[in-house]
């Protein structure tokens, strides 16, 4: 491959992101020239609503692709010439390919989580899955879990209306699965019957320390997936491991979205294990 790649990450607060070094190291390992720059909206004096002009500027300057993050994953949809079916259903795009003057949107948050589940928790029972958190990450992981074949998915969020709305949307796309919303008060009962638990709220992040459900609600038979990756060993991950649960930490999703974006951008097959090892060193 003698092509070179210029890629950007658009969003607010993207300067400390680990995604650029993940892409660049993987490109180095493939012997490909690849430059990945964070494009911070406020630093560049662009408002989120100006994502269209920013996309076109990047196109004019020869960018091959952009990753899109908060707060533009929905706003960017209006600016695209083409959107993958999954990204359109999710209503969120995190990867835009710039090809022949056209903007093509994809979502690798969901596909990255699906890959993470398959690799990090192979054979995980998807009979009855409970998801806590129906925000941006929750939307991606719920879609991925149903796409992976979950029979039952119960969505719980402090914002009950958000959980109800997400469940209704997903039922339309996955009619063969049972998708419902439940109240946080029902968590003890739900977790007793669940085969897997996915956590997708900010609880456990450095800025939001704590555990999202009481550790006493976990059992060794229950697999546990956390999307929080700063820190990687959240209180939930530590408690679940101590009990002997199979655990997927949030780094798997972070690496999964990056690996899938790298594959879309370059057409190369990333080495996910190598990307995870690099991520763990960052
Ligand atoms: P968000 O604000 O869009 O959604 C968070 C949701 O959690 C909201 O609906 C909120 O009502 C709910 N919530 C908050 N506290 C709760 C609680 N105690 N109980 C029940 N519900 C609660 O946020 P987001 O973008 O979805 O991010 C959530 C977390 O996922 C963050 O820690 C973020 O860093 C992480 N994340 C990880 C990846 C990854 O690749 N691993 C990707 C995206 C987001």
Coordinates of C-alpha atoms and ligand atoms in Angstrom, one line a residue:
X1 CA 0.0 0.0 0.0
X2 CA 1.6 3.3 -1.0
X3 CA -1.4 5.4 0.0
X4 CA -1.3 7.8 2.9
X5 CA -4.1 8.7 5.3
X6 CA -5.1 12.0 7.0
X7 CA -7.8 11.5 9.6
X8 CA -9.4 13.8 12.3
X9 CA -11.4 13.4 15.4
X10 CA -14.1 16.0 15.7
X11 CA -15.8 16.9 18.9
X12 CA -15.6 18.8 22.2
X13 CA -12.7 17.9 24.6
X14 CA -11.1 15.5 22.1
X15 CA -7.5 16.5 22.8
X16 CA -6.8 13.8 25.4
X17 CA -8.5 11.1 23.3
X18 CA -6.7 7.8 23.0
X19 CA -8.2 7.1 19.6
X20 CA -5.6 9.0 17.5
X21 CA -2.5 7.1 19.0
X22 CA -4.4 3.8 18.6
X23 CA -4.9 4.4 14.9
X24 CA -1.4 5.7 14.3
X25 CA 0.3 2.8 16.1
X26 CA -1.8 0.2 14.1
X27 CA -1.0 2.0 10.8
X28 CA 2.8 2.0 11.8
X29 CA 2.5 -1.8 12.3
X30 CA 1.1 -2.1 8.8
X31 CA 3.8 0.2 7.3
X32 CA 1.2 2.8 6.3
X33 CA 1.6 6.6 6.5
X34 CA -1.2 7.7 8.7
X35 CA -1.7 11.0 10.5
X36 CA -4.6 11.4 12.9
X37 CA -5.3 14.8 14.5
X38 CA -7.8 15.8 17.1
X39 CA -10.0 18.7 15.8
X40 CA -11.5 20.3 18.9
X41 CA -14.6 22.3 18.1
X42 CA -14.1 25.0 20.7
X43 CA -10.4 25.4 20.0
X44 CA -11.3 25.9 16.3
X45 CA -14.2 28.2 17.2
X46 CA -16.7 26.0 15.5
X47 CA -20.1 25.4 17.1
X48 CA -21.5 21.8 17.0
X49 CA -24.1 23.1 14.5
X50 CA -21.2 24.0 12.2
X51 CA -20.3 20.4 11.7
X52 CA -21.3 20.7 8.0
X53 CA -18.8 23.5 7.2
X54 CA -16.1 21.7 9.2
X55 CA -16.7 18.5 7.2
X56 CA -16.4 20.4 3.9
X57 CA -13.2 22.2 5.1
X58 CA -11.7 18.8 6.0
X59 CA -12.6 17.6 2.6
X60 CA -11.0 20.6 0.9
X61 CA -7.8 20.0 3.0
X62 CA -7.6 16.4 1.8
X63 CA -8.7 14.5 4.9
X64 CA -9.6 10.9 4.1
X65 CA -11.9 10.4 7.1
X66 CA -13.2 11.8 10.3
X67 CA -14.3 10.2 13.6
X68 CA -17.1 12.2 15.1
X69 CA -17.8 12.3 18.8
X70 CA -19.9 14.2 21.3
X71 CA -21.8 16.5 20.6
X72 CA -22.0 15.9 16.8
X73 CA -22.9 12.2 16.4
X74 CA -26.5 13.1 15.6
X75 CA -26.0 16.5 14.0
X76 CA -23.6 15.1 11.4
X77 CA -26.4 13.0 9.9
X78 CA -27.9 15.9 8.1
X79 CA -24.6 16.6 6.3
X80 CA -24.0 13.2 4.7
X81 CA -24.5 11.9 1.2
X82 CA -24.8 8.3 2.3
X83 CA -25.3 6.5 5.7
X84 CA -24.9 2.8 6.5
X85 CA -28.2 1.1 7.4
X86 CA -27.1 0.5 11.0
X87 CA -26.0 4.1 11.6
X88 CA -29.2 5.4 10.2
X89 CA -31.2 3.1 12.5
X90 CA -29.1 4.1 15.4
X91 CA -29.5 7.8 14.5
X92 CA -25.8 8.3 15.2
X93 CA -22.6 8.4 13.1
X94 CA -19.1 8.2 14.6
X95 CA -17.1 7.6 11.4
X96 CA -17.3 9.6 8.1
X97 CA -15.4 8.6 5.1
X98 CA -14.6 11.3 2.5
X99 CA -14.6 9.6 -0.9
X100 CA -14.7 11.4 -4.2
X101 CA -16.3 14.5 -2.7
X102 CA -18.9 12.4 -0.9
X103 CA -19.5 12.0 2.8
X104 CA -20.3 8.5 3.9
X105 CA -21.4 7.8 7.5
X106 CA -20.9 4.7 9.6
X107 CA -21.2 3.7 13.2
X108 CA -18.4 1.7 14.7
X109 CA -19.5 2.2 18.3
X110 CA -22.1 -0.5 17.9
X111 CA -20.0 -2.8 15.7
X112 CA -17.0 -2.3 18.0
X113 CA -19.0 -3.4 21.0
X114 CA -20.3 -6.4 19.0
X115 CA -16.7 -7.3 18.1
X116 CA -15.7 -6.8 21.8
X117 CA -18.4 -9.1 23.0
X118 CA -17.5 -11.8 20.5
X119 CA -13.8 -11.6 21.3
X120 CA -13.8 -10.7 25.0
X121 CA -16.7 -12.9 26.1
X122 CA -17.0 -15.6 23.5
X123 CA -20.1 -17.7 23.9
X124 CA -21.6 -15.3 26.5
X125 CA -25.2 -16.4 27.1
X126 CA -27.5 -13.7 25.5
X127 CA -30.8 -15.2 26.8
X128 CA -31.6 -12.4 29.3
X129 CA -29.5 -9.3 29.2
X130 CA -30.0 -6.3 31.5
X131 CA -28.6 -2.9 30.3
X132 CA -28.2 0.0 32.7
X133 CA -27.9 3.3 30.8
X134 CA -29.9 4.3 27.7
X135 CA -27.8 7.3 26.6
X136 CA -25.4 7.4 23.7
X137 CA -23.3 4.4 24.7
X138 CA -26.4 2.5 25.8
X139 CA -28.0 3.0 22.4
X140 CA -24.9 1.6 20.6
X141 CA -24.5 -1.4 23.0
X142 CA -28.2 -2.3 23.1
X143 CA -28.3 -2.3 19.3
X144 CA -25.1 -4.5 19.2
X145 CA -26.4 -6.9 21.8
X146 CA -29.7 -7.4 19.9
X147 CA -27.8 -7.7 16.6
X148 CA -25.7 -10.4 18.2
X149 CA -28.9 -12.3 18.9
X150 CA -30.0 -11.4 22.5
X151 CA -33.4 -13.1 23.1
X152 CA -34.4 -10.7 25.9
X153 CA -33.1 -7.2 26.7
X154 CA -34.3 -5.1 29.6
X155 CA -33.2 -1.4 29.5
X156 CA -33.0 0.5 32.8
X157 CA -32.2 4.2 33.2
X158 CA -32.7 6.8 35.9
X159 CA -34.5 8.7 33.1
X160 CA -37.3 6.2 32.8
X161 CA -38.8 7.8 29.6
X162 CA -35.4 7.5 27.9
X163 CA -35.4 3.7 28.6
X164 CA -39.0 3.3 27.4
X165 CA -38.2 5.2 24.2
X166 CA -35.0 3.3 23.4
X167 CA -36.8 0.0 24.0
X168 CA -39.7 1.0 21.7
X169 CA -37.2 2.0 18.9
X170 CA -35.3 -1.3 19.2
X171 CA -38.4 -3.4 19.2
X172 CA -39.1 -2.1 15.7
X173 CA -35.7 -3.2 14.4
X174 CA -35.5 -6.5 16.3
X175 CA -39.1 -7.9 16.3
X176 CA -38.0 -11.4 17.2
X177 CA -36.4 -10.3 20.5
X178 CA -38.2 -9.2 23.7
X179 CA -37.1 -5.7 24.4
X180 CA -38.5 -3.9 27.5
X181 CA -37.8 -1.0 29.8
X182 CA -37.9 -1.3 33.6
X183 CA -37.5 0.9 36.6
X184 CA -34.2 1.0 38.6
X185 CA -36.2 -0.4 41.6
X186 CA -36.6 -3.6 39.6
X187 CA -32.8 -4.2 39.2
X188 CA -32.4 -6.7 42.0
X189 CA -35.1 -9.0 40.6
X190 CA -33.9 -8.4 37.0
X191 CA -30.3 -9.3 37.8
X192 CA -31.3 -12.5 39.7
X193 CA -32.8 -13.8 36.4
X194 CA -30.3 -12.3 34.0
X195 CA -27.5 -14.1 32.1
X196 CA -25.6 -10.9 31.4
X197 CA -25.3 -7.3 32.7
X198 CA -24.1 -4.4 30.6
X199 CA -23.3 -1.1 32.3
X200 CA -23.4 2.1 30.2
X201 CA -23.8 5.0 32.6
X202 CA -21.0 7.4 33.7
X203 CA -20.9 5.8 37.2
X204 CA -17.4 4.5 37.9
X205 CA -15.6 7.1 35.8
X206 CA -12.8 9.1 37.6
X207 CA -15.2 12.1 37.7
X208 CA -18.2 9.9 38.9
X209 CA -16.7 7.3 41.3
X210 CA -19.0 4.6 42.6
X211 CA -20.6 1.3 41.7
X212 CA -23.8 1.4 39.5
X213 CA -25.4 -1.6 41.2
X214 CA -24.7 -3.1 44.6
X215 CA -22.1 -5.8 44.4
X216 CA -24.4 -8.2 46.3
X217 CA -26.6 -8.3 43.2
X218 CA -23.9 -10.0 41.1
X219 CA -23.4 -13.7 40.8
X220 CA -20.5 -15.8 39.4
X221 CA -22.8 -17.1 36.6
X222 CA -23.6 -13.5 35.4
X223 CA -21.3 -12.1 32.8
X224 CA -20.6 -8.4 33.2
X225 CA -19.7 -5.8 30.6
X226 CA -18.7 -2.2 31.5
X227 CA -18.3 0.5 28.9
X228 CA -16.5 2.9 31.3
X229 CA -12.8 2.8 30.4
X230 CA -11.3 5.6 32.5
X231 CA -10.4 3.8 34.7
X232 CA -10.3 0.4 33.1
X233 CA -10.8 -1.4 36.4
X234 CA -14.0 0.3 37.6
X235 CA -15.5 -0.7 41.0
X236 CA -18.0 -2.8 39.0
X237 CA -15.3 -4.6 37.1
X238 CA -13.3 -5.2 40.3
X239 CA -16.3 -6.5 42.2
X240 CA -17.4 -8.8 39.3
X241 CA -13.9 -10.3 38.9
X242 CA -13.7 -10.9 42.6
X243 CA -16.9 -12.9 42.5
X244 CA -15.6 -14.9 39.5
X245 CA -17.9 -13.4 36.8
X246 CA -16.7 -13.3 33.2
X247 CA -15.9 -9.6 32.7
X248 CA -15.5 -7.3 29.7
X249 CA -13.9 -4.0 30.6
X250 CA -14.7 -0.8 28.7
X251 CA -11.4 -0.9 26.9
X252 CA -12.7 -3.6 24.6
X253 CA -15.4 -1.3 23.2
X254 CA -12.9 1.6 22.9
X255 CA -10.5 -0.6 21.0
X256 CA -13.4 -2.2 19.0
X257 CA -14.7 1.1 17.7
X258 CA -11.2 2.2 16.7
X259 CA -10.3 -1.1 15.0
X260 CA -13.5 -1.0 13.0
X261 CA -13.0 2.6 12.0
X262 CA -9.4 1.8 11.0
X263 CA -10.6 -1.0 8.8
X264 CA -13.2 1.2 7.1
X265 CA -10.7 4.0 6.5
X266 CA -7.8 1.9 5.2
X267 CA -9.4 -1.3 3.9
X268 CA -6.8 -3.1 6.1
X269 CA -7.4 -5.8 8.6
X270 CA -6.4 -4.5 12.0
X271 CA -4.8 -6.8 14.6
X272 CA -7.3 -6.2 17.5
X273 CA -5.1 -7.9 20.1
X274 CA -2.2 -5.7 19.1
X275 CA -4.4 -2.7 19.3
X276 CA -5.6 -3.7 22.8
X277 CA -2.0 -4.2 24.0
X278 CA -1.1 -0.8 22.7
X279 CA -4.2 0.8 24.3
X280 CA -3.3 -0.7 27.6
X281 CA 0.1 0.9 27.4
X282 CA -1.3 4.4 26.7
Ligands
LIG1 P1 -25.0 9.8 28.2 O1 -25.1 11.0 29.1 O2 -25.4 9.9 26.8 O3 -25.9 8.6 28.9 C1 -25.8 8.2 30.2 C2 -27.2 7.7 30.7 O4 -27.0 7.1 32.0 C3 -28.3 8.7 30.8 O5 -29.4 8.3 30.1 C4 -28.5 8.8 32.3 O6 -29.8 9.1 32.6 C5 -28.1 7.5 32.8 N1 -27.7 7.4 34.2 C6 -26.7 8.1 34.8 N2 -26.6 7.7 36.1 C7 -27.3 6.6 36.2 C8 -27.6 5.7 37.3 N3 -26.9 5.9 38.5 N4 -28.5 4.7 37.1 C9 -29.1 4.6 36.0 N5 -29.0 5.4 34.9 C10 -28.1 6.4 35.0 O7 -23.5 9.2 28.4 P2 -22.8 8.2 27.3 O8 -22.2 9.0 26.2 O9 -23.8 7.1 27.0 O10 -21.6 7.7 28.2 C11 -21.8 6.8 29.3 C12 -20.5 6.2 29.7 O11 -20.0 5.4 28.6 C13 -19.3 7.2 29.9 O12 -18.6 6.7 31.0 C14 -18.5 7.1 28.7 O13 -17.2 7.4 28.9 C15 -18.7 5.7 28.3 N6 -18.4 5.4 26.9 C16 -17.5 4.4 26.6 C17 -17.3 4.1 25.3 C18 -16.2 3.0 24.9 O14 -15.8 3.0 23.8 N7 -15.9 2.2 25.9 C19 -17.9 4.8 24.2 C20 -18.9 5.7 24.6 C21 -19.1 6.0 25.9

